[in-house]
Amino acid sequence: MNIIESTRGLLWARRHRPEDVAYGVSLAHERFAADELLTQAVAAEHAGFDFVSCSDHLAPWWEPGNPSPAACGNAWVWLGAAGQATSRVTLGPAVTSLVHRYNPVVVAQQVATLETLCPGRAFLAVGSGEAMNEVPAGMTWPNVQEQLERTEEALTIISRLLDGETVTFRGRYFRAEAARLYDVPARRPPVFMSAFGEQAAEIAGRLADGVWTLADPRSVPSVIAGYRRAREMASKEPGEIVLQTAVAIDETQDAALESAREWKATQVPAHYSDDIHDPGQIHANGRDQVSDMTFKAASLFSPDPKDHVRKIKALGQLGATAIVVMNVAGRNPLGTIRTYGKAVLPALRE
């Protein structure tokens, strides 16, 4: 089985045909304790989601208690537990940064182990990360070009290890010396790369099995174009295009917004590129630079499931092969998941 068959046939648990759009939910380590997220993962499987991802953070997007509680459990420890708490959904991080905290050889070992424990259910999504998670771990935050160079080197090592190679690699930032995986799973876990611009999308096209990006209609066309162009130049099959949007369901749109307002910080582009690592400053930037109107336009906060169906179908028209909703419902996270199970996912699959 080649990687495209593996990705399209096995990654998304409920996908019956390659042309079907898969639907996933992303769970927030920044906002909820690890045991709460396990409950959400089980609820997501019962609701009928195809896959469950989780954020991989060391720090939240806000100062704890200002305005919301915060947590930051380890994503990889949690994924192992989630694999045992569920039985069908596919699982992976979204996304694991490859610039500093994780050695790429260890990342390959981690996802291979997850696949061994949960056959047919593991994936890896990677990216260049944020200063908020890397600077506290001792990194001097690099410029954007170096971020991409580090990500490319690390992803090269990971891909070769997952292909079963013994890898010796001497890059500018990472090294490997006759590294290999001694427990190579029968199915190679697919690897996705996060991209917000064409340069990152091009790296994803060459080295990953899909691209993962925010569902912003202003940026999605150029990201997809860069990704597809790189795939064609490398004579590779199309792969996956994963679009992500934030959702919360409450009694009213304003109530949902109020429960998720701390996530405004995710809408500030500088937080993904610049050395901004203090959670208090990050929260203040989101509060001051992102209006309620802008945040609502970039998210799904309607109490009417039909609005969610309508917008998600529109995202599919942008070219998505998979759509993931980030559950930012601070007051009603399980209610949001269950509403999707009862009214949104069935309508999307009609």
PDB file of N, CA and C in Angstrom, residues 221-282:
ATOM      1  N   PRO A 221      -6.568  29.916  -0.760  1.00  0.00           N
ATOM      2  CA  PRO A 221      -6.244  29.658  -2.174  1.00  0.00           C
ATOM      3  C   PRO A 221      -4.751  29.642  -2.460  1.00  0.00           C
ATOM      4  N   SER A 222      -3.986  30.580  -1.885  1.00  0.00           N
ATOM      5  CA  SER A 222      -2.553  30.607  -2.167  1.00  0.00           C
ATOM      6  C   SER A 222      -1.834  29.439  -1.504  1.00  0.00           C
ATOM      7  N   VAL A 223      -2.272  29.044  -0.303  1.00  0.00           N
ATOM      8  CA  VAL A 223      -1.668  27.889   0.372  1.00  0.00           C
ATOM      9  C   VAL A 223      -1.911  26.623  -0.438  1.00  0.00           C
ATOM     10  N   ILE A 224      -3.142  26.424  -0.867  1.00  0.00           N
ATOM     11  CA  ILE A 224      -3.463  25.231  -1.652  1.00  0.00           C
ATOM     12  C   ILE A 224      -2.708  25.241  -2.976  1.00  0.00           C
ATOM     13  N   ALA A 225      -2.630  26.406  -3.609  1.00  0.00           N
ATOM     14  CA  ALA A 225      -1.922  26.491  -4.890  1.00  0.00           C
ATOM     15  C   ALA A 225      -0.445  26.141  -4.726  1.00  0.00           C
ATOM     16  N   GLY A 226       0.190  26.667  -3.671  1.00  0.00           N
ATOM     17  CA  GLY A 226       1.591  26.359  -3.438  1.00  0.00           C
ATOM     18  C   GLY A 226       1.813  24.891  -3.135  1.00  0.00           C
ATOM     19  N   TYR A 227       0.904  24.318  -2.361  1.00  0.00           N
ATOM     20  CA  TYR A 227       1.000  22.898  -2.015  1.00  0.00           C
ATOM     21  C   TYR A 227       0.833  22.021  -3.259  1.00  0.00           C
ATOM     22  N   ARG A 228      -0.197  22.305  -4.053  1.00  0.00           N
ATOM     23  CA  ARG A 228      -0.447  21.490  -5.244  1.00  0.00           C
ATOM     24  C   ARG A 228       0.677  21.628  -6.266  1.00  0.00           C
ATOM     25  N   ARG A 229       1.201  22.831  -6.405  1.00  0.00           N
ATOM     26  CA  ARG A 229       2.292  23.045  -7.357  1.00  0.00           C
ATOM     27  C   ARG A 229       3.506  22.207  -6.974  1.00  0.00           C
ATOM     28  N   ALA A 230       3.821  22.170  -5.682  1.00  0.00           N
ATOM     29  CA  ALA A 230       4.959  21.378  -5.220  1.00  0.00           C
ATOM     30  C   ALA A 230       4.707  19.888  -5.420  1.00  0.00           C
ATOM     31  N   ARG A 231       3.477  19.448  -5.173  1.00  0.00           N
ATOM     32  CA  ARG A 231       3.152  18.027  -5.396  1.00  0.00           C
ATOM     33  C   ARG A 231       3.352  17.649  -6.870  1.00  0.00           C
ATOM     34  N   GLU A 232       2.893  18.497  -7.758  1.00  0.00           N
ATOM     35  CA  GLU A 232       3.027  18.209  -9.187  1.00  0.00           C
ATOM     36  C   GLU A 232       4.493  18.176  -9.603  1.00  0.00           C
ATOM     37  N   MET A 233       5.272  19.134  -9.118  1.00  0.00           N
ATOM     38  CA  MET A 233       6.685  19.178  -9.487  1.00  0.00           C
ATOM     39  C   MET A 233       7.440  17.965  -8.964  1.00  0.00           C
ATOM     40  N   ALA A 234       6.965  17.408  -7.845  1.00  0.00           N
ATOM     41  CA  ALA A 234       7.599  16.214  -7.275  1.00  0.00           C
ATOM     42  C   ALA A 234       6.973  14.926  -7.793  1.00  0.00           C
ATOM     43  N   SER A 235       6.039  15.057  -8.740  1.00  0.00           N
ATOM     44  CA  SER A 235       5.335  13.898  -9.318  1.00  0.00           C
ATOM     45  C   SER A 235       4.653  13.054  -8.254  1.00  0.00           C
ATOM     46  N   LYS A 236       4.001  13.747  -7.305  1.00  0.00           N
ATOM     47  CA  LYS A 236       3.287  13.060  -6.226  1.00  0.00           C
ATOM     48  C   LYS A 236       1.784  13.206  -6.402  1.00  0.00           C
ATOM     49  N   GLU A 237       1.058  12.258  -5.837  1.00  0.00           N
ATOM     50  CA  GLU A 237      -0.399  12.325  -5.840  1.00  0.00           C
ATOM     51  C   GLU A 237      -0.870  13.525  -5.024  1.00  0.00           C
ATOM     52  N   PRO A 238      -2.132  13.934  -5.179  1.00  0.00           N
ATOM     53  CA  PRO A 238      -2.597  15.181  -4.550  1.00  0.00           C
ATOM     54  C   PRO A 238      -2.447  15.244  -3.037  1.00  0.00           C
ATOM     55  N   GLY A 239      -2.645  14.150  -2.308  1.00  0.00           N
ATOM     56  CA  GLY A 239      -2.551  14.211  -0.855  1.00  0.00           C
ATOM     57  C   GLY A 239      -3.767  14.873  -0.231  1.00  0.00           C
ATOM     58  N   GLU A 240      -3.632  15.233   1.046  1.00  0.00           N
ATOM     59  CA  GLU A 240      -4.766  15.784   1.795  1.00  0.00           C
ATOM     60  C   GLU A 240      -4.636  17.287   2.005  1.00  0.00           C
ATOM     61  N   ILE A 241      -5.776  17.959   2.031  1.00  0.00           N
ATOM     62  CA  ILE A 241      -5.847  19.390   2.345  1.00  0.00           C
ATOM     63  C   ILE A 241      -6.797  19.530   3.524  1.00  0.00           C
ATOM     64  N   VAL A 242      -6.253  19.886   4.685  1.00  0.00           N
ATOM     65  CA  VAL A 242      -7.014  19.954   5.931  1.00  0.00           C
ATOM     66  C   VAL A 242      -7.217  21.426   6.298  1.00  0.00           C
ATOM     67  N   LEU A 243      -8.480  21.829   6.437  1.00  0.00           N
ATOM     68  CA  LEU A 243      -8.820  23.193   6.821  1.00  0.00           C
ATOM     69  C   LEU A 243      -9.393  23.188   8.235  1.00  0.00           C
ATOM     70  N   GLN A 244      -8.959  24.140   9.046  1.00  0.00           N
ATOM     71  CA  GLN A 244      -9.371  24.196  10.453  1.00  0.00           C
ATOM     72  C   GLN A 244     -10.075  25.508  10.762  1.00  0.00           C
ATOM     73  N   THR A 245     -11.169  25.412  11.530  1.00  0.00           N
ATOM     74  CA  THR A 245     -11.887  26.598  11.994  1.00  0.00           C
ATOM     75  C   THR A 245     -12.297  26.405  13.444  1.00  0.00           C
ATOM     76  N   ALA A 246     -12.501  27.511  14.154  1.00  0.00           N
ATOM     77  CA  ALA A 246     -12.900  27.454  15.559  1.00  0.00           C
ATOM     78  C   ALA A 246     -14.421  27.418  15.669  1.00  0.00           C
ATOM     79  N   VAL A 247     -14.943  26.606  16.622  1.00  0.00           N
ATOM     80  CA  VAL A 247     -16.386  26.520  16.820  1.00  0.00           C
ATOM     81  C   VAL A 247     -16.724  26.529  18.306  1.00  0.00           C
ATOM     82  N   ALA A 248     -17.901  27.035  18.609  1.00  0.00           N
ATOM     83  CA  ALA A 248     -18.466  26.957  19.956  1.00  0.00           C
ATOM     84  C   ALA A 248     -19.973  27.118  19.820  1.00  0.00           C
ATOM     85  N   ILE A 249     -20.719  26.297  20.538  1.00  0.00           N
ATOM     86  CA  ILE A 249     -22.174  26.374  20.507  1.00  0.00           C
ATOM     87  C   ILE A 249     -22.673  26.640  21.919  1.00  0.00           C
ATOM     88  N   ASP A 250     -23.519  27.653  22.041  1.00  0.00           N
ATOM     89  CA  ASP A 250     -24.127  27.996  23.321  1.00  0.00           C
ATOM     90  C   ASP A 250     -25.546  28.457  23.036  1.00  0.00           C
ATOM     91  N   GLU A 251     -26.211  29.005  24.043  1.00  0.00           N
ATOM     92  CA  GLU A 251     -27.601  29.409  23.872  1.00  0.00           C
ATOM     93  C   GLU A 251     -27.758  30.500  22.819  1.00  0.00           C
ATOM     94  N   THR A 252     -26.787  31.397  22.738  1.00  0.00           N
ATOM     95  CA  THR A 252     -26.782  32.455  21.738  1.00  0.00           C
ATOM     96  C   THR A 252     -25.384  32.587  21.161  1.00  0.00           C
ATOM     97  N   GLN A 253     -25.287  33.310  20.046  1.00  0.00           N
ATOM     98  CA  GLN A 253     -23.977  33.559  19.465  1.00  0.00           C
ATOM     99  C   GLN A 253     -23.103  34.371  20.414  1.00  0.00           C
ATOM    100  N   ASP A 254     -23.690  35.343  21.078  1.00  0.00           N
ATOM    101  CA  ASP A 254     -22.919  36.169  22.007  1.00  0.00           C
ATOM    102  C   ASP A 254     -22.424  35.363  23.202  1.00  0.00           C
ATOM    103  N   ALA A 255     -23.242  34.415  23.677  1.00  0.00           N
ATOM    104  CA  ALA A 255     -22.817  33.567  24.789  1.00  0.00           C
ATOM    105  C   ALA A 255     -21.649  32.683  24.370  1.00  0.00           C
ATOM    106  N   ALA A 256     -21.709  32.154  23.136  1.00  0.00           N
ATOM    107  CA  ALA A 256     -20.602  31.342  22.637  1.00  0.00           C
ATOM    108  C   ALA A 256     -19.342  32.176  22.491  1.00  0.00           C
ATOM    109  N   LEU A 257     -19.501  33.397  21.976  1.00  0.00           N
ATOM    110  CA  LEU A 257     -18.358  34.293  21.842  1.00  0.00           C
ATOM    111  C   LEU A 257     -17.746  34.594  23.200  1.00  0.00           C
ATOM    112  N   GLU A 258     -18.573  34.867  24.184  1.00  0.00           N
ATOM    113  CA  GLU A 258     -18.081  35.193  25.518  1.00  0.00           C
ATOM    114  C   GLU A 258     -17.279  34.043  26.113  1.00  0.00           C
ATOM    115  N   SER A 259     -17.690  32.811  25.822  1.00  0.00           N
ATOM    116  CA  SER A 259     -17.002  31.645  26.382  1.00  0.00           C
ATOM    117  C   SER A 259     -15.701  31.333  25.661  1.00  0.00           C
ATOM    118  N   ALA A 260     -15.468  32.003  24.514  1.00  0.00           N
ATOM    119  CA  ALA A 260     -14.297  31.679  23.695  1.00  0.00           C
ATOM    120  C   ALA A 260     -13.428  32.886  23.398  1.00  0.00           C
ATOM    121  N   ARG A 261     -13.730  34.029  24.010  1.00  0.00           N
ATOM    122  CA  ARG A 261     -13.068  35.281  23.636  1.00  0.00           C
ATOM    123  C   ARG A 261     -11.547  35.231  23.815  1.00  0.00           C
ATOM    124  N   GLU A 262     -11.049  34.422  24.745  1.00  0.00           N
ATOM    125  CA  GLU A 262      -9.600  34.359  24.962  1.00  0.00           C
ATOM    126  C   GLU A 262      -8.847  33.843  23.735  1.00  0.00           C
ATOM    127  N   TRP A 263      -9.568  33.146  22.848  1.00  0.00           N
ATOM    128  CA  TRP A 263      -8.942  32.585  21.656  1.00  0.00           C
ATOM    129  C   TRP A 263      -8.704  33.623  20.565  1.00  0.00           C
ATOM    130  N   LYS A 264      -9.102  34.866  20.812  1.00  0.00           N
ATOM    131  CA  LYS A 264      -8.788  35.929  19.858  1.00  0.00           C
ATOM    132  C   LYS A 264      -7.291  35.997  19.558  1.00  0.00           C
ATOM    133  N   ALA A 265      -6.482  35.632  20.532  1.00  0.00           N
ATOM    134  CA  ALA A 265      -5.027  35.706  20.342  1.00  0.00           C
ATOM    135  C   ALA A 265      -4.555  34.849  19.178  1.00  0.00           C
ATOM    136  N   THR A 266      -5.306  33.810  18.836  1.00  0.00           N
ATOM    137  CA  THR A 266      -4.905  32.955  17.717  1.00  0.00           C
ATOM    138  C   THR A 266      -5.080  33.651  16.376  1.00  0.00           C
ATOM    139  N   GLN A 267      -5.750  34.778  16.357  1.00  0.00           N
ATOM    140  CA  GLN A 267      -5.997  35.507  15.114  1.00  0.00           C
ATOM    141  C   GLN A 267      -4.960  36.600  14.858  1.00  0.00           C
ATOM    142  N   VAL A 268      -3.942  36.707  15.703  1.00  0.00           N
ATOM    143  CA  VAL A 268      -2.893  37.718  15.535  1.00  0.00           C
ATOM    144  C   VAL A 268      -1.713  37.095  14.796  1.00  0.00           C
ATOM    145  N   PRO A 269      -1.457  37.463  13.535  1.00  0.00           N
ATOM    146  CA  PRO A 269      -0.396  36.807  12.756  1.00  0.00           C
ATOM    147  C   PRO A 269       0.976  36.842  13.414  1.00  0.00           C
ATOM    148  N   ALA A 270       1.292  37.931  14.120  1.00  0.00           N
ATOM    149  CA  ALA A 270       2.627  38.058  14.716  1.00  0.00           C
ATOM    150  C   ALA A 270       2.905  36.984  15.758  1.00  0.00           C
ATOM    151  N   HIS A 271       1.864  36.419  16.346  1.00  0.00           N
ATOM    152  CA  HIS A 271       2.079  35.387  17.364  1.00  0.00           C
ATOM    153  C   HIS A 271       2.672  34.112  16.778  1.00  0.00           C
ATOM    154  N   TYR A 272       2.567  33.938  15.468  1.00  0.00           N
ATOM    155  CA  TYR A 272       3.109  32.752  14.818  1.00  0.00           C
ATOM    156  C   TYR A 272       4.506  32.984  14.246  1.00  0.00           C
ATOM    157  N   SER A 273       4.953  34.225  14.205  1.00  0.00           N
ATOM    158  CA  SER A 273       6.232  34.516  13.569  1.00  0.00           C
ATOM    159  C   SER A 273       7.219  35.239  14.479  1.00  0.00           C
ATOM    160  N   ASP A 274       6.744  36.103  15.369  1.00  0.00           N
ATOM    161  CA  ASP A 274       7.623  36.976  16.140  1.00  0.00           C
ATOM    162  C   ASP A 274       7.907  36.414  17.532  1.00  0.00           C
ATOM    163  N   ASP A 275       8.897  37.001  18.185  1.00  0.00           N
ATOM    164  CA  ASP A 275       9.264  36.587  19.546  1.00  0.00           C
ATOM    165  C   ASP A 275       8.320  37.258  20.544  1.00  0.00           C
ATOM    166  N   ILE A 276       7.118  36.722  20.612  1.00  0.00           N
ATOM    167  CA  ILE A 276       6.118  37.163  21.582  1.00  0.00           C
ATOM    168  C   ILE A 276       5.758  35.927  22.395  1.00  0.00           C
ATOM    169  N   HIS A 277       6.227  35.863  23.642  1.00  0.00           N
ATOM    170  CA  HIS A 277       6.092  34.602  24.376  1.00  0.00           C
ATOM    171  C   HIS A 277       5.458  34.735  25.752  1.00  0.00           C
ATOM    172  N   ASP A 278       5.134  35.942  26.171  1.00  0.00           N
ATOM    173  CA  ASP A 278       4.477  36.114  27.461  1.00  0.00           C
ATOM    174  C   ASP A 278       2.964  35.940  27.297  1.00  0.00           C
ATOM    175  N   PRO A 279       2.335  34.970  27.985  1.00  0.00           N
ATOM    176  CA  PRO A 279       0.899  34.742  27.806  1.00  0.00           C
ATOM    177  C   PRO A 279       0.039  35.983  28.066  1.00  0.00           C
ATOM    178  N   GLY A 280       0.450  36.802  29.039  1.00  0.00           N
ATOM    179  CA  GLY A 280      -0.301  38.014  29.310  1.00  0.00           C
ATOM    180  C   GLY A 280      -0.274  38.971  28.134  1.00  0.00           C
ATOM    181  N   GLN A 281       0.900  39.139  27.507  1.00  0.00           N
ATOM    182  CA  GLN A 281       1.011  40.013  26.339  1.00  0.00           C
ATOM    183  C   GLN A 281       0.253  39.438  25.154  1.00  0.00           C
ATOM    184  N   ILE A 282       0.321  38.125  25.009  1.00  0.00           N
ATOM    185  CA  ILE A 282      -0.389  37.465  23.907  1.00  0.00           C
ATOM    186  C   ILE A 282      -1.891  37.688  24.031  1.00  0.00           C
TER     187      ILE A 282
END
